[in-house]
Amino acid sequence: MSMLAIVLISAAILTVAYWTYGPVLVRLLQLDPRARTPAFELQDDVDYAPLAPNELLSQHFSAIAAAGPIVGPILAGVMFGWLPALIWILVGSILIGGVHDFTALVASIRHKARSIAEVVRDHMSRRAFVLFLTFVWLALVYIIVAFTDITAASFTGIQTLENGETVTGAGIASSSLMYLALPIIMGLAMRYGKMSVGVATMVFLPLVGVSIWAGQYVPLDMTAILKVFIPTADDKTAHMAWDVLLLIYCCIASVVPMWLLLQPRGHLGGYFLYVALAAGAVGLVFGGATIEYPAFNGWVTPKGDSLFPVLFITIACGACSGFHSLIASGTTSKQLRVETDARLIGYGAMLLEAMVAIVSLSCVMILAKDASLLKNPQPNLVYAQGIGSLLEKFAATVRAAGWTNFNLSAQLTVSFALMAFTTFVYDTLDVCTRLGRYIIQELTGWHDAKGRWLGTLLTGGVPAFFVIQTIHGADGKPQPLWRVFWALFGASNQLLAALTLLGVTVWLWRTRRQVWVLFVTGIPTVWMYTMSTWALIRMINLNIKQISDPNVQPITYVLLGISSLLVILALAMLVEAVIALTAADKGSSRPNAPSPVLATT
């Protein structure tokens, strides 16, 4: 079977799921298009601001589709082959990830757009609420660590392409800064210049393309800048500097009004990511690429990683992500205009992200097993060069058809793909910091400026401890920080999904008492809980073995402590859920059915 056939069949399966299982979920949850949503009830144009579904989809998609659907499928595909990864992406996104995102969003809007943690408090206990918030905040910290570090890696060094052209990390850094400036200008133009969304999109989206092209001509070389002050500075020093600067950006972006950055950047970034997805699709359809990589590499890798549970926590966001519930209940639910839009925003966006994961996996499929890119895979480069290769093949096909002047520079296509990668991550970084700030404010009860800045500085500051660490592998060589944290991120992220599904199941069972709850959310809860705790226990055992090494690194103790704490929190949450489910039914303090009040527009 050709790669094109595999991708088209996958797209068809996801489309059928949206139009069949999606409506089933709408009926089961009794969504009402007439119900007045929290976006209108609590509208303040700072956190609560209703958005049209296409605009909210762009923002939500760009926030949830971070590095996960690119990094995870590429790493898992390299380890176990593309077939197991593809099967899990399809099955996981349709039956687990999509359900998780959809029900988390609905649960939030049925509880005044409050967080999933507060839904847990209403239907379980105050103790469960604190446990959940603690788990979420820890998860946010190392999501920020992993995504910050892998983004900073794109801003340094030079990549030499097969045709001899080069793509500089400094050029990507310049393009990224230009990209960050565009949504701020766009937000101001829409707010004070009364520019419509349509006009703003037509003006600023092409400027994103200009920033990609211009970046390589005006590179921001952090290494050269640092050498002025630190003569011994190198790419490693520059990488660390970018890590810190990105964290500073996160802190600032998380406190500015949503209309100034989050909404216009989410809208602009969403459309840019649609373009990136379309570019990959065009390359796959018309590029004539063939499958080179093996479909299956075996149940266990040479490094001892077994398919169960490693595959399921490595792919992460490509099939299911607990982080999505934080976005759905943290920012998206405060902007949902109509209840029935939850199907498109919650379920549809997850299936769209699954297609991003499949395109990313295709970048592995076109590589030979002994390709140099796979010896020590850097997913951002595999993705960028894979997309670049597909677009080059497409250009060659067009030239062969008679358009002899049609050409796509390898430098431009790889820069485009790297910018798409960093765009995915940017939206996630500042949203994570904003959500971390919300959690600190909820835990402390400080909802004023003091709580806002404390929450922001803690959520953005703690990751700074990790990004300045130098970590060495078993061979004594420096190891990328993001790679060390990816396994922990994947396991905890999937466990967060399990805990969210657990909370949703308790809510639905206590308010519905219908058997479908056990199948729709109950079985996915058990699966995600099993895979993620299994993976965390494996990590704990590995860290314990490493501690016996006389050359053990201090961060090993930190990772052991975090892994152990996550397992303890998850077990405590499970106990709370069992107590809530077996307790006498006292009813729900929040209405399960929507209010009959009509929503105004």
Coordinates of C-alpha atoms in Angstrom, one line a residue:
M1 CA 0.0 0.0 0.0
S2 CA 1.3 3.5 -0.9
M3 CA 1.9 6.2 1.6
L4 CA -0.8 8.4 -0.1
A5 CA -3.4 5.6 0.3
I6 CA -2.5 5.3 4.0
V7 CA -2.9 9.0 4.6
L8 CA -6.1 9.3 2.6
I9 CA -7.7 6.3 4.4
S10 CA -6.6 7.8 7.7
A11 CA -8.2 11.1 6.8
A12 CA -11.4 9.3 5.8
I13 CA -11.6 7.4 9.0
L14 CA -11.2 10.6 11.1
T15 CA -13.9 12.4 8.9
V16 CA -16.4 9.5 9.3
A17 CA -15.8 9.6 13.1
Y18 CA -16.5 13.3 13.3
W19 CA -19.8 12.9 11.4
T20 CA -20.9 9.7 13.2
Y21 CA -19.5 9.5 16.8
G22 CA -19.5 13.2 17.2
P23 CA -23.3 13.6 16.9
V24 CA -23.7 10.6 19.3
L25 CA -21.7 12.5 21.9
V26 CA -23.8 15.6 21.3
R27 CA -27.0 13.6 22.0
L28 CA -25.6 11.8 25.0
L29 CA -24.6 15.1 26.6
Q30 CA -27.8 16.9 25.6
L31 CA -26.1 20.0 24.1
D32 CA -28.6 22.8 23.6
P33 CA -27.9 25.5 21.0
R34 CA -30.3 27.8 22.8
A35 CA -28.5 27.7 26.2
R36 CA -26.8 30.9 27.3
T37 CA -23.1 30.1 27.7
P38 CA -20.6 31.5 30.3
A39 CA -19.0 33.6 27.6
F40 CA -22.1 35.7 27.6
E41 CA -23.2 35.4 31.2
L42 CA -19.8 36.5 32.5
Q43 CA -18.5 38.5 29.6
D44 CA -15.7 40.9 30.5
D45 CA -13.7 40.9 27.3
V46 CA -10.6 40.0 29.3
D47 CA -11.1 36.3 30.1
Y48 CA -14.7 35.8 29.1
A49 CA -15.3 36.9 25.5
P50 CA -17.5 35.0 23.0
L51 CA -15.9 34.1 19.7
A52 CA -17.3 32.8 16.4
P53 CA -16.7 29.0 16.1
N54 CA -14.2 29.4 13.2
E55 CA -12.1 31.9 15.2
L56 CA -12.3 29.8 18.4
L57 CA -11.3 26.7 16.5
S58 CA -8.2 28.4 15.2
Q59 CA -7.3 29.6 18.7
H60 CA -8.1 26.3 20.4
F61 CA -6.3 24.3 17.7
S62 CA -3.2 26.4 17.9
A63 CA -3.1 26.1 21.7
I64 CA -3.6 22.3 21.9
A65 CA -1.4 21.4 18.9
A66 CA 2.0 22.1 20.4
A67 CA 5.1 20.0 19.9
G68 CA 3.3 16.9 21.0
P69 CA 1.7 15.8 17.7
I70 CA 5.1 16.3 15.9
V71 CA 7.7 15.1 18.5
G72 CA 5.7 12.2 19.9
P73 CA 4.7 10.4 16.6
I74 CA 8.2 10.9 15.2
L75 CA 9.9 9.4 18.3
A76 CA 7.4 6.5 18.5
G77 CA 7.6 5.8 14.8
V78 CA 11.4 5.6 14.9
M79 CA 11.3 3.3 18.0
F80 CA 8.5 0.9 17.0
G81 CA 7.8 1.5 13.3
W82 CA 5.1 3.6 11.7
L83 CA 2.2 1.0 11.9
P84 CA 1.7 0.8 15.7
A85 CA 2.0 4.6 15.9
L86 CA -0.6 5.1 13.2
I87 CA -3.1 2.6 14.8
W88 CA -2.8 4.3 18.2
I89 CA -3.2 7.8 16.7
L90 CA -6.4 6.8 14.9
V91 CA -8.0 4.7 17.7
G92 CA -6.8 6.9 20.5
S93 CA -7.9 10.2 19.0
I94 CA -11.4 8.9 18.0
L95 CA -12.4 6.9 21.1
I96 CA -10.3 8.5 23.9
G97 CA -8.6 11.8 23.0
G98 CA -11.6 13.3 21.2
V99 CA -14.0 12.1 24.0
H100 CA -11.6 13.5 26.6
D101 CA -11.5 17.0 25.0
F102 CA -15.2 17.1 24.2
T103 CA -16.4 16.1 27.7
A104 CA -13.9 18.3 29.5
L105 CA -15.2 21.3 27.5
V106 CA -18.8 20.4 28.1
A107 CA -18.2 19.8 31.8
S108 CA -16.6 23.3 32.1
I109 CA -19.4 25.2 30.3
R110 CA -22.0 23.4 32.5
H111 CA -20.1 24.7 35.5
K112 CA -19.9 28.4 34.6
A113 CA -16.7 27.8 32.5
R114 CA -14.8 26.8 35.6
S115 CA -11.8 24.5 35.5
I116 CA -11.9 20.7 35.5
A117 CA -10.4 20.9 39.0
E118 CA -13.5 22.8 40.2
V119 CA -15.8 20.2 38.6
V120 CA -13.9 17.6 40.6
R121 CA -14.5 19.7 43.8
D122 CA -18.2 19.9 43.1
H123 CA -18.7 16.2 42.5
M124 CA -15.9 14.6 44.6
S125 CA -14.4 16.6 47.5
R126 CA -12.3 19.7 48.4
R127 CA -9.4 17.3 49.1
A128 CA -9.6 15.9 45.5
F129 CA -9.7 19.4 44.2
V130 CA -6.4 20.3 45.9
L131 CA -4.8 17.0 44.7
F132 CA -5.9 17.6 41.2
L133 CA -4.7 21.2 41.1
T134 CA -1.3 20.1 42.5
F135 CA -1.0 17.5 39.9
V136 CA -2.0 19.9 37.1
W137 CA 0.5 22.6 38.2
L138 CA 3.4 20.1 38.3
A139 CA 2.3 18.9 34.8
L140 CA 2.3 22.5 33.5
V141 CA 5.8 23.1 34.8
Y142 CA 7.5 20.3 32.9
I143 CA 5.3 20.9 29.8
I144 CA 6.9 24.4 29.9
V145 CA 10.4 22.9 30.4
A146 CA 10.1 20.4 27.6
F147 CA 8.5 22.8 25.0
T148 CA 10.7 25.7 25.9
D149 CA 13.9 23.7 25.5
I150 CA 12.9 22.1 22.2
T151 CA 11.9 25.5 20.8
A152 CA 15.2 27.1 21.9
A153 CA 17.0 24.3 20.1
S154 CA 15.5 25.6 16.8
F155 CA 17.1 29.0 17.4
T156 CA 20.7 27.9 17.4
G157 CA 23.1 26.1 15.0
I158 CA 23.1 25.7 11.2
Q159 CA 21.4 23.0 9.2
T160 CA 23.0 22.0 5.9
L161 CA 20.5 20.6 3.5
E162 CA 21.1 17.9 0.9
N163 CA 21.4 20.5 -1.9
G164 CA 24.0 22.5 0.0
E165 CA 21.6 25.3 1.1
T166 CA 21.7 26.2 4.8
V167 CA 19.0 27.1 7.3
T168 CA 20.3 29.0 10.4
G169 CA 18.7 28.8 13.8
A170 CA 19.4 32.6 14.1
G171 CA 17.2 33.1 11.0
I172 CA 14.4 31.0 12.6
A173 CA 14.7 33.1 15.8
S174 CA 14.3 36.3 13.7
S175 CA 11.2 34.9 11.9
S176 CA 9.7 33.9 15.3
L177 CA 10.2 37.4 16.8
M178 CA 8.6 38.9 13.7
Y179 CA 5.7 36.4 14.1
L180 CA 5.2 37.4 17.7
A181 CA 5.0 41.1 16.8
L182 CA 2.3 40.5 14.2
P183 CA -0.6 39.4 16.4
I184 CA 0.0 42.3 18.8
I185 CA -0.3 44.8 15.9
M186 CA -3.2 42.8 14.6
G187 CA -4.9 43.0 18.1
L188 CA -4.4 46.7 18.3
A189 CA -5.7 47.2 14.7
M190 CA -8.8 45.3 15.5
R191 CA -9.4 46.9 18.9
Y192 CA -8.8 50.5 18.1
G193 CA -8.7 50.6 14.3
K194 CA -12.0 48.7 14.0
M195 CA -10.4 46.3 11.5
S196 CA -12.6 43.3 10.9
V197 CA -11.4 39.8 11.5
G198 CA -11.6 38.9 7.8
V199 CA -9.5 41.9 6.7
A200 CA -7.0 41.4 9.5
T201 CA -6.6 37.8 8.4
M202 CA -6.0 38.8 4.8
V203 CA -3.5 41.4 5.8
F204 CA -1.5 39.7 8.5
L205 CA -1.5 36.0 7.4
P206 CA 0.6 36.8 4.3
L207 CA 3.0 38.8 6.6
V208 CA 3.7 35.6 8.4
G209 CA 5.0 34.2 5.1
V210 CA 7.1 37.3 4.7
S211 CA 8.6 36.8 8.2
I212 CA 9.6 33.3 7.3
W213 CA 11.4 34.5 4.1
A214 CA 13.0 37.5 5.7
G215 CA 14.3 35.7 8.8
Q216 CA 17.2 34.1 7.0
Y217 CA 18.3 37.5 5.7
V218 CA 18.3 39.2 9.1
P219 CA 19.4 36.5 11.5
L220 CA 19.4 37.2 15.2
D221 CA 22.6 35.4 16.2
M222 CA 22.4 35.0 20.0
T223 CA 25.9 33.3 20.1
A224 CA 27.5 36.4 18.4
I225 CA 25.6 38.7 20.8
L226 CA 26.7 36.8 23.9
K227 CA 30.3 36.8 22.7
V228 CA 30.4 40.6 23.1
F229 CA 29.9 40.1 26.9
I230 CA 31.1 36.5 27.3
P231 CA 34.0 35.7 24.9
T232 CA 33.7 31.9 25.6
A233 CA 30.0 31.8 24.7
D234 CA 29.0 29.1 22.2
D235 CA 25.7 27.6 20.8
K236 CA 25.1 25.8 24.1
T237 CA 25.2 29.1 26.0
A238 CA 23.0 30.7 23.3
H239 CA 20.5 27.8 23.7
M240 CA 20.3 28.4 27.5
A241 CA 19.9 32.2 26.9
W242 CA 17.0 31.5 24.5
D243 CA 15.5 29.2 27.2
V244 CA 15.5 32.0 29.7
L245 CA 14.2 34.6 27.2
L246 CA 11.3 32.3 26.2
L247 CA 10.4 31.9 29.9
I248 CA 10.4 35.7 30.3
Y249 CA 8.1 36.0 27.3
C250 CA 5.8 33.4 28.8
C251 CA 5.5 35.4 32.0
I252 CA 4.6 38.6 30.1
A253 CA 2.3 36.9 27.6
S254 CA 0.3 35.2 30.4
V255 CA -0.9 38.4 32.0
V256 CA -1.7 40.7 29.1
P257 CA -5.3 40.9 28.0
M258 CA -6.5 38.1 25.8
W259 CA -7.5 40.5 23.0
L260 CA -4.0 41.9 22.7
L261 CA -2.1 38.6 22.2
L262 CA -3.8 35.3 22.9
Q263 CA -6.9 35.8 20.6
P264 CA -5.2 37.4 17.6
R265 CA -2.2 35.1 17.8
G266 CA -4.3 32.1 18.3
H267 CA -6.4 33.1 15.3
L268 CA -3.4 33.9 13.1
G269 CA -1.4 30.9 14.3
G270 CA -4.4 28.6 13.7
Y271 CA -4.7 29.6 10.1
F272 CA -0.9 29.4 9.6
L273 CA -1.0 25.9 11.0
Y274 CA -3.9 25.0 8.6
V275 CA -1.5 26.1 5.9
A276 CA 1.3 23.9 7.3
L277 CA -1.1 21.0 7.4
A278 CA -2.3 21.7 3.9
A279 CA 1.4 22.0 2.7
G280 CA 2.1 18.5 4.1
A281 CA -1.0 17.2 2.5
V282 CA -0.1 18.7 -0.9
G283 CA 3.4 17.2 -0.6
L284 CA 1.9 13.8 0.3
V285 CA -0.7 13.8 -2.5
F286 CA 1.4 15.2 -5.3
G287 CA 4.9 14.5 -4.2
G288 CA 5.0 10.9 -5.1
A289 CA 6.9 9.9 -1.9
T290 CA 7.2 6.3 -1.1
I291 CA 7.4 4.4 2.2
E292 CA 11.0 3.6 3.1
Y293 CA 10.9 3.0 6.9
P294 CA 9.7 -0.4 8.3
A295 CA 6.1 -0.7 9.5
F296 CA 7.1 -2.6 12.6
N297 CA 10.5 -2.7 14.4
G298 CA 9.5 -5.2 17.2
W299 CA 8.0 -5.1 20.6
V300 CA 11.1 -4.0 22.4
T301 CA 13.7 -1.4 21.2
P302 CA 17.5 -2.0 21.5
K303 CA 17.5 0.4 24.5
G304 CA 14.9 -1.8 26.3
D305 CA 11.8 0.3 25.8
S306 CA 8.8 -2.0 25.3
L307 CA 5.8 -1.1 23.1
F308 CA 3.5 -1.4 26.1
P309 CA 3.4 1.2 27.7
V310 CA 6.1 3.4 26.0
L311 CA 4.2 3.8 22.7
F312 CA 1.2 5.2 24.4
I313 CA 2.9 7.8 26.5
T314 CA 5.4 8.8 23.8
I315 CA 2.9 9.8 21.1
A316 CA 1.0 11.8 23.8
C317 CA -0.9 14.7 22.1
G318 CA -1.2 13.0 18.8
A319 CA -3.8 10.6 20.3
C320 CA -4.8 11.9 23.7
S321 CA -3.5 14.7 25.9
G322 CA -4.5 15.7 29.4
F323 CA -3.2 19.2 28.6
H324 CA -6.1 19.7 26.3
S325 CA -8.5 19.6 29.2
L326 CA -6.7 22.5 30.7
I327 CA -7.1 24.5 27.5
A328 CA -10.8 23.4 27.1
S329 CA -11.7 24.3 30.6
G330 CA -9.2 27.1 31.2
T331 CA -9.6 29.5 28.2
T332 CA -11.8 27.9 25.5
S333 CA -14.9 27.4 27.6
K334 CA -14.8 31.1 28.5
Q335 CA -15.2 31.9 24.8
L336 CA -17.6 29.2 23.5
R337 CA -20.5 31.0 22.0
V338 CA -23.0 28.2 21.6
E339 CA -23.1 24.8 23.4
T340 CA -23.3 22.8 20.2
D341 CA -20.0 24.4 19.0
A342 CA -18.3 22.1 21.5
R343 CA -18.5 19.3 18.9
L344 CA -16.3 21.2 16.4
I345 CA -14.0 22.8 19.0
G346 CA -13.6 19.9 21.4
Y347 CA -14.0 16.7 19.2
G348 CA -13.1 18.2 15.8
A349 CA -9.9 19.9 16.9
M350 CA -8.6 16.6 18.4
L351 CA -9.2 14.8 15.1
L352 CA -7.5 17.6 13.3
E353 CA -4.5 17.3 15.6
A354 CA -4.5 13.6 14.8
M355 CA -4.0 14.5 11.1
V356 CA -1.0 16.7 12.2
A357 CA 0.4 13.6 14.0
I358 CA -0.1 11.5 10.9
V359 CA 1.6 14.0 8.6
S360 CA 4.5 14.1 11.2
L361 CA 4.7 10.3 11.2
S362 CA 4.9 10.5 7.4
C363 CA 8.2 12.4 7.7
V364 CA 9.5 9.2 9.3
M365 CA 7.9 6.9 6.8
I366 CA 9.8 8.5 3.9
L367 CA 13.2 7.9 5.5
A368 CA 15.4 4.9 5.2
K369 CA 16.0 3.0 8.4
D370 CA 19.7 3.9 8.3
A371 CA 19.1 7.6 7.5
S372 CA 21.5 9.9 9.3
L373 CA 18.6 12.0 10.7
L374 CA 17.4 8.9 12.7
K375 CA 20.7 8.1 14.4
N376 CA 20.0 10.6 17.2
P377 CA 16.6 12.0 16.0
Q378 CA 15.8 15.6 16.6
P379 CA 12.0 15.6 15.9
N380 CA 11.9 19.3 14.8
L381 CA 14.6 18.7 12.2
V382 CA 13.0 15.4 11.0
Y383 CA 9.7 17.2 10.6
A384 CA 11.2 20.2 8.9
Q385 CA 13.3 18.3 6.5
G386 CA 10.5 15.8 5.9
I387 CA 8.0 18.6 5.0
G388 CA 10.7 20.3 2.9
S389 CA 11.4 17.1 1.0
L390 CA 7.7 16.5 0.3
L391 CA 7.3 20.0 -1.0
E392 CA 10.4 19.7 -3.2
K393 CA 9.0 16.5 -4.7
F394 CA 5.7 18.4 -5.3
A395 CA 7.6 21.2 -7.1
A396 CA 9.5 18.6 -9.2
T397 CA 6.2 17.1 -10.2
V398 CA 4.8 20.5 -11.2
R399 CA 7.9 21.2 -13.3
A400 CA 7.6 17.9 -15.0
A401 CA 4.1 18.7 -15.9
G402 CA 5.3 21.8 -17.9
W403 CA 5.5 24.6 -15.3
T404 CA 9.3 24.7 -15.8
N405 CA 9.7 27.9 -13.8
F406 CA 8.0 26.6 -10.7
N407 CA 10.5 26.2 -7.9
L408 CA 10.5 25.9 -4.1
S409 CA 13.7 26.7 -2.3
A410 CA 14.7 24.0 0.1
Q411 CA 15.8 26.7 2.5
L412 CA 12.4 28.3 2.3
T413 CA 10.4 25.0 2.8
V414 CA 12.5 23.9 5.7
S415 CA 12.3 27.4 7.3
F416 CA 8.5 27.2 6.8
A417 CA 8.3 23.8 8.6
L418 CA 10.5 25.0 11.5
M419 CA 8.4 28.1 11.9
A420 CA 5.3 25.9 11.9
F421 CA 6.9 23.9 14.6
T422 CA 7.7 26.9 16.8
T423 CA 4.3 28.4 16.1
F424 CA 2.7 25.2 17.5
V425 CA 4.8 25.6 20.7
Y426 CA 4.4 29.4 21.3
D427 CA 0.7 29.2 21.8
T428 CA 1.1 26.4 24.3
L429 CA 3.9 28.0 26.3
D430 CA 2.0 31.2 27.3
V431 CA -1.3 29.4 27.8
C432 CA 0.5 27.0 30.1
T433 CA 1.8 29.9 32.1
R434 CA -1.6 31.6 32.2
L435 CA -3.2 28.4 33.4
G436 CA -0.5 27.9 36.0
R437 CA -1.2 31.4 37.3
Y438 CA -4.9 30.5 37.5
I439 CA -4.1 27.5 39.7
I440 CA -1.9 29.4 42.1
Q441 CA -4.6 32.0 42.4
E442 CA -7.2 29.3 43.1
L443 CA -5.0 27.6 45.7
T444 CA -4.0 30.8 47.5
G445 CA -7.3 32.6 47.1
W446 CA -5.4 35.7 45.9
H447 CA -7.3 36.9 42.9
D448 CA -5.8 40.4 42.9
A449 CA -2.6 41.7 41.3
K450 CA -0.5 40.1 44.0
G451 CA -1.9 36.6 43.2
R452 CA -1.6 37.2 39.4
W453 CA 2.1 38.0 39.6
L454 CA 2.9 35.4 42.2
G455 CA 1.3 32.7 40.1
T456 CA 3.0 33.9 37.0
L457 CA 6.5 34.1 38.5
L458 CA 6.2 30.7 40.1
T459 CA 4.9 29.0 37.0
G460 CA 7.5 30.6 34.8
G461 CA 10.3 30.7 37.3
V462 CA 10.4 27.1 38.5
P463 CA 11.2 25.9 34.9
A464 CA 14.2 28.2 34.9
F465 CA 15.8 26.0 37.4
F466 CA 15.7 23.1 35.0
V467 CA 16.7 24.9 31.8
I468 CA 20.0 26.0 33.2
Q469 CA 20.9 22.4 34.1
T470 CA 23.5 20.4 32.1
I471 CA 22.5 16.8 31.9
H472 CA 24.7 14.0 30.6
G473 CA 23.6 10.6 29.2
A474 CA 25.0 7.2 30.1
D475 CA 27.9 7.8 27.6
G476 CA 28.9 11.0 29.5
K477 CA 27.9 13.3 26.6
P478 CA 25.5 16.2 27.2
Q479 CA 21.9 15.3 26.6
P480 CA 19.1 17.6 25.4
L481 CA 16.9 18.7 28.3
W482 CA 13.7 18.2 26.4
R483 CA 14.6 14.6 25.7
V484 CA 15.1 13.9 29.4
F485 CA 11.7 15.4 30.2
W486 CA 9.8 14.0 27.3
A487 CA 9.1 10.6 28.8
L488 CA 8.0 12.3 32.1
F489 CA 5.9 14.8 30.2
G490 CA 4.3 12.0 28.2
A491 CA 3.5 9.8 31.2
S492 CA 2.2 12.6 33.3
N493 CA 0.2 14.1 30.5
Q494 CA -1.5 10.9 29.8
L495 CA -2.1 10.4 33.5
L496 CA -3.6 13.9 33.6
A497 CA -6.0 12.8 30.8
A498 CA -6.9 9.7 32.9
L499 CA -7.6 12.0 36.0
T500 CA -9.7 14.3 33.8
L501 CA -11.7 11.4 32.4
L502 CA -12.1 10.1 36.0
G503 CA -13.5 13.4 37.1
V504 CA -15.9 13.6 34.1
T505 CA -17.0 10.0 34.7
V506 CA -17.8 10.8 38.3
W507 CA -19.8 14.0 37.2
L508 CA -21.7 12.1 34.6
W509 CA -22.5 9.1 36.7
R510 CA -23.6 11.1 39.7
T511 CA -25.9 13.2 37.5
R512 CA -27.0 10.6 34.9
R513 CA -26.7 7.1 36.4
Q514 CA -26.7 5.7 32.8
V515 CA -24.7 2.7 31.6
W516 CA -23.3 4.6 28.5
V517 CA -21.1 6.6 30.9
L518 CA -19.1 3.5 31.8
F519 CA -18.4 2.8 28.1
V520 CA -17.9 6.3 26.7
T521 CA -15.6 7.7 29.5
G522 CA -15.2 4.8 32.0
I523 CA -13.2 2.4 29.7
P524 CA -11.0 5.2 28.4
T525 CA -10.2 6.2 32.0
V526 CA -9.1 2.7 32.9
W527 CA -6.9 2.4 29.7
M528 CA -5.2 5.8 30.2
Y529 CA -4.8 5.2 33.9
T530 CA -3.1 1.8 33.4
M531 CA -0.7 2.9 30.6
S532 CA 0.4 6.1 32.4
T533 CA 0.9 4.7 35.9
W534 CA 2.7 1.7 34.3
A535 CA 5.1 4.1 32.6
L536 CA 5.7 6.2 35.7
I537 CA 6.5 3.1 37.8
R538 CA 9.0 2.1 35.1
M539 CA 10.6 5.5 35.4
I540 CA 10.8 5.3 39.2
N541 CA 12.5 2.0 39.0
L542 CA 15.0 3.3 36.4
N543 CA 15.8 6.4 38.6
I544 CA 16.3 4.2 41.6
K545 CA 18.8 2.1 39.7
Q546 CA 20.6 5.3 38.5
I547 CA 20.9 6.5 42.1
S548 CA 23.2 3.6 42.9
D549 CA 25.7 4.9 40.3
P550 CA 28.5 6.9 42.0
N551 CA 28.3 9.4 39.2
V552 CA 24.5 10.0 39.6
Q553 CA 23.4 13.5 38.7
P554 CA 21.4 15.7 41.2
I555 CA 18.5 16.0 38.7
T556 CA 18.0 12.3 38.9
Y557 CA 16.8 12.8 42.5
V558 CA 14.4 15.5 41.3
L559 CA 13.0 13.3 38.6
L560 CA 12.5 10.5 41.0
G561 CA 10.8 12.7 43.5
I562 CA 8.4 14.2 40.8
S563 CA 7.6 10.7 39.4
S564 CA 6.9 9.3 42.8
L565 CA 4.7 12.3 43.8
L566 CA 2.7 12.0 40.6
V567 CA 1.9 8.4 41.3
I568 CA 0.9 9.2 44.9
L569 CA -1.4 12.0 43.8
A570 CA -3.0 9.8 41.1
L571 CA -3.6 7.0 43.6
A572 CA -5.1 9.5 46.1
M573 CA -7.4 10.8 43.4
L574 CA -8.5 7.3 42.5
V575 CA -9.4 6.7 46.2
E576 CA -11.4 10.0 46.2
A577 CA -13.3 8.9 43.0
V578 CA -14.2 5.5 44.5
I579 CA -15.5 7.3 47.6
A580 CA -17.6 9.7 45.5
L581 CA -19.0 6.9 43.3
T582 CA -20.0 4.6 46.2
A583 CA -21.4 7.3 48.4
A584 CA -25.1 7.8 48.6
D585 CA -26.3 10.0 45.7
K586 CA -26.8 13.5 47.0
G587 CA -27.5 15.0 43.6
S588 CA -25.3 17.6 41.9
S589 CA -24.8 21.1 43.1
R590 CA -24.6 22.1 39.5
P591 CA -27.2 21.5 36.8
N592 CA -26.4 18.8 34.3
A593 CA -28.9 19.9 31.8
P594 CA -28.5 23.3 30.1
S595 CA -30.4 26.4 31.1
P596 CA -33.4 27.2 28.9
V597 CA -32.4 30.8 28.7
L598 CA -31.6 31.8 25.1
A599 CA -28.1 32.9 24.3
T600 CA -27.9 36.4 22.9
T601 CA -25.5 37.3 20.1

